[in-house]
PDB file of C-alpha atoms in Angstrom:
ATOM      1  CA  UNK A  30      80.193  44.587   9.392  1.00  0.00           C
ATOM      2  CA  UNK A  31      80.492  41.581   7.089  1.00  0.00           C
ATOM      3  CA  UNK A  32      78.774  41.216   3.760  1.00  0.00           C
ATOM      4  CA  UNK A  33      75.512  39.278   3.921  1.00  0.00           C
ATOM      5  CA  UNK A  34      75.292  36.375   1.482  1.00  0.00           C
ATOM      6  CA  UNK A  35      72.352  36.711  -0.924  1.00  0.00           C
ATOM      7  CA  UNK A  36      70.678  33.466  -1.980  1.00  0.00           C
ATOM      8  CA  UNK A  37      67.840  34.609  -4.240  1.00  0.00           C
ATOM      9  CA  UNK A  38      67.531  37.627  -6.523  1.00  0.00           C
ATOM     10  CA  UNK A  39      64.019  38.671  -5.567  1.00  0.00           C
ATOM     11  CA  UNK A  40      62.029  41.024  -3.346  1.00  0.00           C
ATOM     12  CA  UNK A  41      60.447  39.627  -0.192  1.00  0.00           C
ATOM     13  CA  UNK A  42      57.414  41.364   1.336  1.00  0.00           C
ATOM     14  CA  UNK A  43      57.375  41.361   5.142  1.00  0.00           C
ATOM     15  CA  UNK A  44      54.298  42.402   7.103  1.00  0.00           C
ATOM     16  CA  UNK A  45      54.194  43.045  10.831  1.00  0.00           C
ATOM     17  CA  UNK A  46      50.777  42.097  12.189  1.00  0.00           C
ATOM     18  CA  UNK A  47      49.190  41.675  15.601  1.00  0.00           C
ATOM     19  CA  UNK A  48      46.497  39.247  16.624  1.00  0.00           C
ATOM     20  CA  UNK A  49      43.269  41.328  16.619  1.00  0.00           C
ATOM     21  CA  UNK A  50      42.548  40.883  20.334  1.00  0.00           C
ATOM     22  CA  UNK A  51      40.290  43.605  21.817  1.00  0.00           C
ATOM     23  CA  UNK A  52      42.188  45.814  24.210  1.00  0.00           C
ATOM     24  CA  UNK A  53      45.577  45.164  22.581  1.00  0.00           C
ATOM     25  CA  UNK A  54      45.201  46.801  19.150  1.00  0.00           C
ATOM     26  CA  UNK A  55      44.371  50.377  18.052  1.00  0.00           C
ATOM     27  CA  UNK A  56      44.226  51.478  21.672  1.00  0.00           C
ATOM     28  CA  UNK A  57      44.036  55.191  20.855  1.00  0.00           C
ATOM     29  CA  UNK A  58      41.066  54.532  18.611  1.00  0.00           C
ATOM     30  CA  UNK A  59      39.502  52.330  21.274  1.00  0.00           C
ATOM     31  CA  UNK A  60      39.258  55.252  23.693  1.00  0.00           C
ATOM     32  CA  UNK A  61      36.510  56.670  21.471  1.00  0.00           C
ATOM     33  CA  UNK A  62      34.865  53.674  19.815  1.00  0.00           C
ATOM     34  CA  UNK A  63      35.527  50.850  22.291  1.00  0.00           C
ATOM     35  CA  UNK A  64      37.884  47.878  22.333  1.00  0.00           C
ATOM     36  CA  UNK A  65      35.718  45.549  20.247  1.00  0.00           C
ATOM     37  CA  UNK A  66      35.100  48.084  17.470  1.00  0.00           C
ATOM     38  CA  UNK A  67      38.758  49.074  17.390  1.00  0.00           C
ATOM     39  CA  UNK A  68      39.754  45.418  17.084  1.00  0.00           C
ATOM     40  CA  UNK A  69      37.289  45.068  14.200  1.00  0.00           C
ATOM     41  CA  UNK A  70      38.880  48.011  12.404  1.00  0.00           C
ATOM     42  CA  UNK A  71      42.325  46.560  12.976  1.00  0.00           C
ATOM     43  CA  UNK A  72      41.273  43.136  11.704  1.00  0.00           C
ATOM     44  CA  UNK A  73      39.897  44.674   8.508  1.00  0.00           C
ATOM     45  CA  UNK A  74      43.025  46.763   7.945  1.00  0.00           C
ATOM     46  CA  UNK A  75      45.323  43.820   8.559  1.00  0.00           C
ATOM     47  CA  UNK A  76      43.412  41.671   6.072  1.00  0.00           C
ATOM     48  CA  UNK A  77      43.491  44.520   3.556  1.00  0.00           C
ATOM     49  CA  UNK A  78      47.252  45.000   3.888  1.00  0.00           C
ATOM     50  CA  UNK A  79      47.900  41.275   3.575  1.00  0.00           C
ATOM     51  CA  UNK A  80      45.644  41.164   0.501  1.00  0.00           C
ATOM     52  CA  UNK A  81      47.469  43.970  -1.311  1.00  0.00           C
ATOM     53  CA  UNK A  82      50.841  42.480  -0.403  1.00  0.00           C
ATOM     54  CA  UNK A  83      49.798  39.119  -1.799  1.00  0.00           C
ATOM     55  CA  UNK A  84      48.494  40.791  -4.951  1.00  0.00           C
ATOM     56  CA  UNK A  85      51.913  42.353  -5.497  1.00  0.00           C
ATOM     57  CA  UNK A  86      54.200  39.520  -4.329  1.00  0.00           C
ATOM     58  CA  UNK A  87      52.272  36.268  -4.234  1.00  0.00           C
ATOM     59  CA  UNK A  88      55.381  34.091  -4.032  1.00  0.00           C
ATOM     60  CA  UNK A  89      57.291  36.087  -1.422  1.00  0.00           C
ATOM     61  CA  UNK A  90      55.012  37.262   1.391  1.00  0.00           C
ATOM     62  CA  UNK A  91      55.830  36.704   5.042  1.00  0.00           C
ATOM     63  CA  UNK A  92      53.524  37.765   7.882  1.00  0.00           C
ATOM     64  CA  UNK A  93      55.519  38.343  11.060  1.00  0.00           C
ATOM     65  CA  UNK A  94      53.077  37.770  13.879  1.00  0.00           C
ATOM     66  CA  UNK A  95      52.739  38.938  17.462  1.00  0.00           C
ATOM     67  CA  UNK A  96      52.338  37.675  20.116  1.00  0.00           C
ATOM     68  CA  UNK A  97      52.877  34.561  17.959  1.00  0.00           C
ATOM     69  CA  UNK A  98      51.546  32.867  14.838  1.00  0.00           C
ATOM     70  CA  UNK A  99      49.225  30.466  16.701  1.00  0.00           C
ATOM     71  CA  UNK A 100      46.263  32.874  16.715  1.00  0.00           C
ATOM     72  CA  UNK A 101      43.587  31.600  14.263  1.00  0.00           C
ATOM     73  CA  UNK A 102      43.430  34.994  12.537  1.00  0.00           C
ATOM     74  CA  UNK A 103      46.820  34.400  10.948  1.00  0.00           C
ATOM     75  CA  UNK A 104      45.791  31.007   9.601  1.00  0.00           C
ATOM     76  CA  UNK A 105      42.689  32.645   8.126  1.00  0.00           C
ATOM     77  CA  UNK A 106      44.842  35.229   6.344  1.00  0.00           C
ATOM     78  CA  UNK A 107      47.182  32.599   4.926  1.00  0.00           C
ATOM     79  CA  UNK A 108      44.543  30.027   3.939  1.00  0.00           C
ATOM     80  CA  UNK A 109      44.892  28.995   0.308  1.00  0.00           C
ATOM     81  CA  UNK A 110      47.900  31.234  -0.231  1.00  0.00           C
ATOM     82  CA  UNK A 111      51.662  30.806  -0.319  1.00  0.00           C
ATOM     83  CA  UNK A 112      52.138  33.043   2.718  1.00  0.00           C
ATOM     84  CA  UNK A 113      54.718  32.215   5.357  1.00  0.00           C
ATOM     85  CA  UNK A 114      53.820  32.893   8.997  1.00  0.00           C
ATOM     86  CA  UNK A 115      56.715  33.867  11.251  1.00  0.00           C
ATOM     87  CA  UNK A 116      56.956  34.898  14.902  1.00  0.00           C
ATOM     88  CA  UNK A 117      58.311  38.367  15.617  1.00  0.00           C
ATOM     89  CA  UNK A 118      61.448  38.512  17.730  1.00  0.00           C
ATOM     90  CA  UNK A 119      61.460  39.774  21.294  1.00  0.00           C
ATOM     91  CA  UNK A 120      62.360  43.368  22.102  1.00  0.00           C
ATOM     92  CA  UNK A 121      61.359  46.823  20.957  1.00  0.00           C
ATOM     93  CA  UNK A 122      60.040  47.696  17.527  1.00  0.00           C
ATOM     94  CA  UNK A 123      63.456  48.564  16.137  1.00  0.00           C
ATOM     95  CA  UNK A 124      64.931  45.279  17.326  1.00  0.00           C
ATOM     96  CA  UNK A 125      62.042  43.307  15.855  1.00  0.00           C
ATOM     97  CA  UNK A 126      62.238  45.107  12.511  1.00  0.00           C
ATOM     98  CA  UNK A 127      65.991  44.671  12.368  1.00  0.00           C
ATOM     99  CA  UNK A 128      65.682  40.958  13.084  1.00  0.00           C
ATOM    100  CA  UNK A 129      63.124  40.484  10.298  1.00  0.00           C
ATOM    101  CA  UNK A 130      65.265  42.352   7.773  1.00  0.00           C
ATOM    102  CA  UNK A 131      68.434  40.523   8.746  1.00  0.00           C
ATOM    103  CA  UNK A 132      66.646  37.197   8.416  1.00  0.00           C
ATOM    104  CA  UNK A 133      65.139  38.038   5.026  1.00  0.00           C
ATOM    105  CA  UNK A 134      68.295  39.538   3.520  1.00  0.00           C
ATOM    106  CA  UNK A 135      70.160  36.327   4.177  1.00  0.00           C
ATOM    107  CA  UNK A 136      67.758  34.685   1.728  1.00  0.00           C
ATOM    108  CA  UNK A 137      66.783  37.336  -0.846  1.00  0.00           C
ATOM    109  CA  UNK A 138      68.395  40.343  -2.508  1.00  0.00           C
ATOM    110  CA  UNK A 139      65.973  42.944  -1.095  1.00  0.00           C
ATOM    111  CA  UNK A 140      63.031  43.197   1.273  1.00  0.00           C
ATOM    112  CA  UNK A 141      60.117  45.499   2.010  1.00  0.00           C
ATOM    113  CA  UNK A 142      58.550  45.762   5.448  1.00  0.00           C
ATOM    114  CA  UNK A 143      55.264  47.393   6.370  1.00  0.00           C
ATOM    115  CA  UNK A 144      52.780  47.298   9.203  1.00  0.00           C
ATOM    116  CA  UNK A 145      49.004  47.125   9.063  1.00  0.00           C
ATOM    117  CA  UNK A 146      48.084  50.676  10.118  1.00  0.00           C
ATOM    118  CA  UNK A 147      48.439  52.401   6.733  1.00  0.00           C
ATOM    119  CA  UNK A 148      45.627  51.089   4.503  1.00  0.00           C
ATOM    120  CA  UNK A 149      46.200  54.000   2.096  1.00  0.00           C
ATOM    121  CA  UNK A 150      49.275  52.178   0.745  1.00  0.00           C
ATOM    122  CA  UNK A 151      48.316  50.472  -2.508  1.00  0.00           C
ATOM    123  CA  UNK A 152      49.547  47.469  -4.440  1.00  0.00           C
ATOM    124  CA  UNK A 153      51.103  49.863  -6.950  1.00  0.00           C
ATOM    125  CA  UNK A 154      52.952  51.611  -4.106  1.00  0.00           C
ATOM    126  CA  UNK A 155      54.453  48.260  -3.136  1.00  0.00           C
ATOM    127  CA  UNK A 156      55.464  47.509  -6.713  1.00  0.00           C
ATOM    128  CA  UNK A 157      57.002  50.965  -7.100  1.00  0.00           C
ATOM    129  CA  UNK A 158      58.994  50.438  -3.903  1.00  0.00           C
ATOM    130  CA  UNK A 159      60.236  47.072  -5.163  1.00  0.00           C
ATOM    131  CA  UNK A 160      61.223  48.559  -8.521  1.00  0.00           C
ATOM    132  CA  UNK A 161      63.293  51.244  -6.811  1.00  0.00           C
ATOM    133  CA  UNK A 162      65.356  48.624  -4.979  1.00  0.00           C
ATOM    134  CA  UNK A 163      65.749  46.521  -8.099  1.00  0.00           C
ATOM    135  CA  UNK A 164      66.933  49.658  -9.931  1.00  0.00           C
ATOM    136  CA  UNK A 165      69.739  50.140  -7.423  1.00  0.00           C
ATOM    137  CA  UNK A 166      68.440  52.279  -4.569  1.00  0.00           C
ATOM    138  CA  UNK A 167      69.791  51.181  -1.205  1.00  0.00           C
ATOM    139  CA  UNK A 168      66.527  51.912   0.571  1.00  0.00           C
ATOM    140  CA  UNK A 169      62.994  53.134   0.000  1.00  0.00           C
ATOM    141  CA  UNK A 170      60.362  54.566   2.344  1.00  0.00           C
ATOM    142  CA  UNK A 171      56.730  55.644   2.250  1.00  0.00           C
ATOM    143  CA  UNK A 172      56.348  58.542   4.720  1.00  0.00           C
ATOM    144  CA  UNK A 173      53.132  59.058   6.672  1.00  0.00           C
ATOM    145  CA  UNK A 174      51.431  62.299   7.587  1.00  0.00           C
ATOM    146  CA  UNK A 175      52.204  61.860  11.282  1.00  0.00           C
ATOM    147  CA  UNK A 176      55.975  61.983  10.787  1.00  0.00           C
ATOM    148  CA  UNK A 177      56.598  58.257  10.603  1.00  0.00           C
ATOM    149  CA  UNK A 178      56.696  55.830   7.705  1.00  0.00           C
ATOM    150  CA  UNK A 179      54.335  53.107   6.570  1.00  0.00           C
ATOM    151  CA  UNK A 180      56.863  51.084   4.605  1.00  0.00           C
ATOM    152  CA  UNK A 181      60.620  50.680   4.522  1.00  0.00           C
ATOM    153  CA  UNK A 182      62.628  48.657   2.031  1.00  0.00           C
ATOM    154  CA  UNK A 183      66.311  47.722   2.089  1.00  0.00           C
ATOM    155  CA  UNK A 184      68.892  45.965  -0.059  1.00  0.00           C
ATOM    156  CA  UNK A 185      71.287  45.481   2.844  1.00  0.00           C
ATOM    157  CA  UNK A 186      70.904  45.212   6.599  1.00  0.00           C
ATOM    158  CA  UNK A 187      72.528  47.760   8.883  1.00  0.00           C
ATOM    159  CA  UNK A 188      71.451  47.856  12.530  1.00  0.00           C
ATOM    160  CA  UNK A 189      72.033  51.620  12.680  1.00  0.00           C
ATOM    161  CA  UNK A 190      68.832  52.152  10.714  1.00  0.00           C
ATOM    162  CA  UNK A 191      66.779  50.950  13.697  1.00  0.00           C
ATOM    163  CA  UNK A 192      68.764  51.993  16.775  1.00  0.00           C
ATOM    164  CA  UNK A 193      67.709  54.905  18.999  1.00  0.00           C
ATOM    165  CA  UNK A 194      64.661  55.825  16.907  1.00  0.00           C
ATOM    166  CA  UNK A 195      61.845  57.442  18.895  1.00  0.00           C
ATOM    167  CA  UNK A 196      59.165  55.079  17.615  1.00  0.00           C
ATOM    168  CA  UNK A 197      55.604  56.352  17.739  1.00  0.00           C
ATOM    169  CA  UNK A 198      56.632  60.018  17.593  1.00  0.00           C
ATOM    170  CA  UNK A 199      56.636  62.626  14.783  1.00  0.00           C
ATOM    171  CA  UNK A 200      60.445  62.323  14.683  1.00  0.00           C
ATOM    172  CA  UNK A 201      60.665  58.826  13.227  1.00  0.00           C
ATOM    173  CA  UNK A 202      61.039  59.842   9.588  1.00  0.00           C
ATOM    174  CA  UNK A 203      63.552  62.625  10.221  1.00  0.00           C
ATOM    175  CA  UNK A 204      65.645  60.408  12.496  1.00  0.00           C
ATOM    176  CA  UNK A 205      65.620  57.612   9.931  1.00  0.00           C
ATOM    177  CA  UNK A 206      66.780  60.018   7.227  1.00  0.00           C
ATOM    178  CA  UNK A 207      69.673  60.955   9.501  1.00  0.00           C
ATOM    179  CA  UNK A 208      70.568  57.276   9.964  1.00  0.00           C
ATOM    180  CA  UNK A 209      70.454  56.628   6.228  1.00  0.00           C
ATOM    181  CA  UNK A 210      72.697  59.622   5.568  1.00  0.00           C
ATOM    182  CA  UNK A 211      75.193  58.452   8.198  1.00  0.00           C
ATOM    183  CA  UNK A 212      75.280  54.969   6.671  1.00  0.00           C
ATOM    184  CA  UNK A 213      75.775  56.458   3.211  1.00  0.00           C
ATOM    185  CA  UNK A 214      72.676  55.022   1.595  1.00  0.00           C
ATOM    186  CA  UNK A 215      70.967  56.398  -1.501  1.00  0.00           C
ATOM    187  CA  UNK A 216      67.234  56.161  -0.881  1.00  0.00           C
ATOM    188  CA  UNK A 217      63.887  57.030  -2.456  1.00  0.00           C
ATOM    189  CA  UNK A 218      60.825  58.433  -0.719  1.00  0.00           C
ATOM    190  CA  UNK A 219      57.483  57.665  -2.331  1.00  0.00           C
ATOM    191  CA  UNK A 220      54.379  59.888  -1.877  1.00  0.00           C
ATOM    192  CA  UNK A 221      53.137  60.477   1.670  1.00  0.00           C
ATOM    193  CA  UNK A 222      50.266  58.257   2.840  1.00  0.00           C
ATOM    194  CA  UNK A 223      47.980  58.360   5.899  1.00  0.00           C
ATOM    195  CA  UNK A 224      47.425  55.915   8.704  1.00  0.00           C
ATOM    196  CA  UNK A 225      44.522  55.207  11.053  1.00  0.00           C
ATOM    197  CA  UNK A 226      44.998  56.069  14.713  1.00  0.00           C
ATOM    198  CA  UNK A 227      42.248  58.518  15.674  1.00  0.00           C
ATOM    199  CA  UNK A 228      38.446  58.536  15.230  1.00  0.00           C
ATOM    200  CA  UNK A 229      38.746  61.307  12.632  1.00  0.00           C
ATOM    201  CA  UNK A 230      40.718  58.893  10.444  1.00  0.00           C
ATOM    202  CA  UNK A 231      37.671  56.652  10.033  1.00  0.00           C
ATOM    203  CA  UNK A 232      36.059  59.024   7.530  1.00  0.00           C
ATOM    204  CA  UNK A 233      38.950  58.544   5.108  1.00  0.00           C
ATOM    205  CA  UNK A 234      39.017  54.828   5.825  1.00  0.00           C
ATOM    206  CA  UNK A 235      35.348  54.587   4.840  1.00  0.00           C
ATOM    207  CA  UNK A 236      36.234  55.883   1.371  1.00  0.00           C
ATOM    208  CA  UNK A 237      38.577  52.998   0.652  1.00  0.00           C
ATOM    209  CA  UNK A 238      37.117  49.962  -1.140  1.00  0.00           C
ATOM    210  CA  UNK A 239      35.935  47.356   1.328  1.00  0.00           C
ATOM    211  CA  UNK A 240      35.829  49.587   4.410  1.00  0.00           C
ATOM    212  CA  UNK A 241      32.573  51.512   4.025  1.00  0.00           C
ATOM    213  CA  UNK A 242      30.461  49.085   6.059  1.00  0.00           C
ATOM    214  CA  UNK A 243      32.889  48.902   8.978  1.00  0.00           C
ATOM    215  CA  UNK A 244      33.624  52.601   9.262  1.00  0.00           C
ATOM    216  CA  UNK A 245      29.987  53.478   8.625  1.00  0.00           C
ATOM    217  CA  UNK A 246      28.767  51.243  11.438  1.00  0.00           C
ATOM    218  CA  UNK A 247      31.251  52.769  13.849  1.00  0.00           C
ATOM    219  CA  UNK A 248      30.290  56.319  12.889  1.00  0.00           C
ATOM    220  CA  UNK A 249      26.674  55.500  13.844  1.00  0.00           C
ATOM    221  CA  UNK A 250      27.661  54.599  17.396  1.00  0.00           C
TER     222      UNK A 250
END
């Protein structure tokens, strides 16, 4: 595998986000609270994650959108900010993540990627992850309680990090550790955070700043 040319010595923040269309987001949550309410929760979490990313990296934030960046929600999130909207590639999650990293690491020296399902990740978590890469770690991850990870950061692209991972299962983190070891990377794992997938997760969500009204309204259903 050839060496990727680095053009800018900085950290780029990549976010994977979906258009908050009822019936297409937080489908496990929707089974209990309904499609519209689940879409409302997702919208709030996506905005929150974009906000904390912008607070940490105002000059280098890219929102990678699905199904594409034409949905008005993405324009709302980027309004008045130096946020770049990009379309996610086709294929499975690993292929889409790999494409985003490969694209970014042709332009910057390191990149962080996170989704919008782990609102417990903070701005300081993002800064700590960036510092670890700038200090020389090859990779960084923030594990989640369900066996996955909420954030991954890399200084170099290697497709092996995203191939044959059982996405959406409790094995994601352990399989990724195995890939990193096989590649020979030195990585850091930051403290475990929690995501929002089930109705029971709404109680913790309600305790985060800005979410009390949304989670509270749903709990009254």
